[in-house]
């Protein structure tokens, strides 16, 4: 039951509205029950419950049908921009061998220089940016294989 308080001409009324069936509302005013007939032309408000999300479909073996795509073999490791900014300098070129902790470029973001590291050992397969380029968060800067 929904409860409301109304003040009409200085008098306070406590109104509780209950179920509505076939245009008849169960209403209680200051503890006195009433049956209120609603106009037939207007349908009463109906509360619709949102459907609950169902579980992801699974195969007969119990594995998820929707899964993350497998990484392509030999695709390499992408060094991505951690935040938007401007490339100040690139320290490597294609073919260079790098260690995980090596700084591969400097990125200026929010008036600070950020050293971007390789993230894994390998050989630089591609350099996708140049000094002065503006990048967004998540842009691939360098690919390491």
Short mmCIF file of C-alpha atoms in Angstrom, two decimals:
data_model
loop_
_atom_site.label_atom_id
_atom_site.label_comp_id
_atom_site.label_asym_id
_atom_site.label_seq_id
_atom_site.Cartn_x
_atom_site.Cartn_y
_atom_site.Cartn_z
CA UNK A 1 0.00 0.00 0.00
CA UNK A 2 1.18 3.49 -0.84
CA UNK A 3 0.57 6.01 1.92
CA UNK A 4 0.13 9.75 1.47
CA UNK A 5 -0.67 12.71 3.73
CA UNK A 6 -2.87 15.49 2.37
CA UNK A 7 -3.84 18.77 3.95
CA UNK A 8 -7.15 20.12 2.63
CA UNK A 9 -8.68 23.30 4.09
CA UNK A 10 -6.49 22.93 7.18
CA UNK A 11 -7.53 19.30 7.78
CA UNK A 12 -4.88 16.56 7.52
CA UNK A 13 -5.85 13.31 5.81
CA UNK A 14 -3.83 10.12 5.89
CA UNK A 15 -4.60 8.23 2.64
CA UNK A 16 -3.43 4.71 1.79
CA UNK A 17 -4.02 3.37 -1.71
CA UNK A 18 -4.06 -0.41 -2.09
CA UNK A 19 -4.76 -2.79 -4.95
CA UNK A 20 -6.61 -1.73 -8.08
CA UNK A 21 -8.77 -4.47 -9.65
CA UNK A 22 -11.20 -3.92 -12.54
CA UNK A 23 -11.23 -0.12 -12.07
CA UNK A 24 -11.96 -0.45 -8.33
CA UNK A 25 -9.28 0.93 -5.98
CA UNK A 26 -9.00 -0.06 -2.32
CA UNK A 27 -8.43 3.25 -0.50
CA UNK A 28 -8.21 3.96 3.22
CA UNK A 29 -8.68 7.55 4.50
CA UNK A 30 -7.82 8.16 8.18
CA UNK A 31 -8.36 4.47 8.89
CA UNK A 32 -11.74 4.21 7.14
CA UNK A 33 -11.73 1.85 4.11
CA UNK A 34 -13.38 2.89 0.85
CA UNK A 35 -13.83 1.32 -2.56
CA UNK A 36 -13.21 3.96 -5.20
CA UNK A 37 -14.39 3.40 -8.76
CA UNK A 38 -12.04 4.73 -11.41
CA UNK A 39 -13.20 6.03 -14.78
CA UNK A 40 -13.45 3.20 -17.30
CA UNK A 41 -11.75 5.24 -20.04
CA UNK A 42 -8.46 5.46 -18.19
CA UNK A 43 -6.50 2.32 -17.47
CA UNK A 44 -4.91 2.18 -14.03
CA UNK A 45 -1.17 2.47 -13.84
CA UNK A 46 0.44 -0.93 -14.02
CA UNK A 47 3.82 -1.55 -12.46
CA UNK A 48 6.02 -3.54 -14.80
CA UNK A 49 8.85 -5.48 -13.29
CA UNK A 50 12.04 -5.29 -15.32
CA UNK A 51 13.15 -8.69 -16.55
CA UNK A 52 16.18 -10.16 -14.86
CA UNK A 53 19.20 -10.84 -17.02
CA UNK A 54 19.59 -14.49 -17.83
CA UNK A 55 22.79 -16.46 -17.53
CA UNK A 56 25.11 -16.63 -20.51
CA UNK A 57 24.39 -19.59 -22.78
CA UNK A 58 26.59 -22.64 -22.38
CA UNK A 59 27.47 -25.63 -24.54
CA UNK A 60 26.59 -29.21 -23.63
CA UNK A 61 30.05 -29.47 -22.04
CA UNK A 62 29.28 -26.47 -19.82
CA UNK A 63 31.61 -24.01 -21.56
CA UNK A 64 30.47 -20.47 -22.26
CA UNK A 65 29.23 -19.92 -25.80
CA UNK A 66 30.25 -16.27 -25.72
CA UNK A 67 33.91 -16.03 -24.97
CA UNK A 68 36.78 -13.65 -25.50
CA UNK A 69 38.38 -14.12 -28.93
CA UNK A 70 41.75 -15.84 -28.89
CA UNK A 71 44.73 -13.63 -29.60
CA UNK A 72 46.14 -14.05 -33.10
CA UNK A 73 49.41 -15.93 -33.14
CA UNK A 74 52.37 -13.66 -33.78
CA UNK A 75 50.26 -10.52 -33.40
CA UNK A 76 52.70 -9.12 -30.87
CA UNK A 77 52.34 -7.11 -27.69
CA UNK A 78 50.85 -3.64 -27.99
CA UNK A 79 52.28 -0.85 -25.84
CA UNK A 80 49.25 1.42 -25.34
CA UNK A 81 48.94 5.00 -24.13
CA UNK A 82 47.87 4.90 -20.46
CA UNK A 83 46.31 8.38 -20.74
CA UNK A 84 45.79 11.05 -23.41
CA UNK A 85 48.76 13.28 -24.15
CA UNK A 86 51.47 14.32 -26.60
CA UNK A 87 54.46 12.19 -27.58
CA UNK A 88 57.64 14.08 -26.65
CA UNK A 89 60.21 11.59 -27.95
CA UNK A 90 60.48 8.02 -29.21
CA UNK A 91 63.54 6.14 -27.91
CA UNK A 92 63.37 3.04 -30.14
CA UNK A 93 63.07 2.18 -33.80
CA UNK A 94 61.81 -0.89 -35.68
CA UNK A 95 64.12 -3.85 -35.11
CA UNK A 96 65.52 -2.72 -31.75
CA UNK A 97 65.65 -5.31 -28.96
CA UNK A 98 64.06 -4.10 -25.71
CA UNK A 99 63.71 -5.34 -22.15
CA UNK A 100 60.44 -5.04 -20.22
CA UNK A 101 61.73 -2.14 -18.10
CA UNK A 102 63.21 -0.12 -21.00
CA UNK A 103 61.68 3.31 -21.65
CA UNK A 104 60.41 3.28 -25.23
CA UNK A 105 58.97 6.81 -25.34
CA UNK A 106 58.12 9.90 -23.31
CA UNK A 107 54.53 11.08 -23.17
CA UNK A 108 53.52 14.51 -21.88
CA UNK A 109 50.17 14.43 -20.13
CA UNK A 110 48.74 17.01 -17.73
CA UNK A 111 52.00 19.00 -17.96
CA UNK A 112 54.05 16.04 -16.72
CA UNK A 113 56.46 13.78 -18.57
CA UNK A 114 55.55 10.11 -18.33
CA UNK A 115 58.08 7.42 -19.23
CA UNK A 116 56.32 4.62 -21.13
CA UNK A 117 58.05 1.25 -20.70
CA UNK A 118 58.09 -1.71 -23.08
CA UNK A 119 56.19 -3.98 -20.69
CA UNK A 120 57.84 -7.16 -21.98
CA UNK A 121 61.07 -8.35 -23.56
CA UNK A 122 61.19 -8.57 -27.32
CA UNK A 123 61.93 -6.87 -30.62
CA UNK A 124 60.19 -3.70 -31.78
CA UNK A 125 57.91 -4.69 -34.68
CA UNK A 126 56.36 -1.28 -35.34
CA UNK A 127 56.40 2.28 -34.08
CA UNK A 128 53.00 3.88 -34.67
CA UNK A 129 53.71 7.43 -33.41
CA UNK A 130 56.22 10.22 -33.92
CA UNK A 131 57.40 13.03 -31.65
CA UNK A 132 54.70 15.71 -31.46
CA UNK A 133 51.76 13.35 -32.13
CA UNK A 134 48.70 13.70 -29.89
CA UNK A 135 47.38 10.34 -28.65
CA UNK A 136 44.28 9.21 -26.79
CA UNK A 137 44.10 6.73 -23.93
CA UNK A 138 44.37 3.20 -25.32
CA UNK A 139 46.04 4.15 -28.62
CA UNK A 140 48.67 1.60 -29.70
CA UNK A 141 52.04 3.37 -29.59
CA UNK A 142 54.49 0.54 -30.26
CA UNK A 143 54.14 -3.16 -31.09
CA UNK A 144 56.65 -5.65 -29.65
CA UNK A 145 57.01 -9.23 -30.88
#
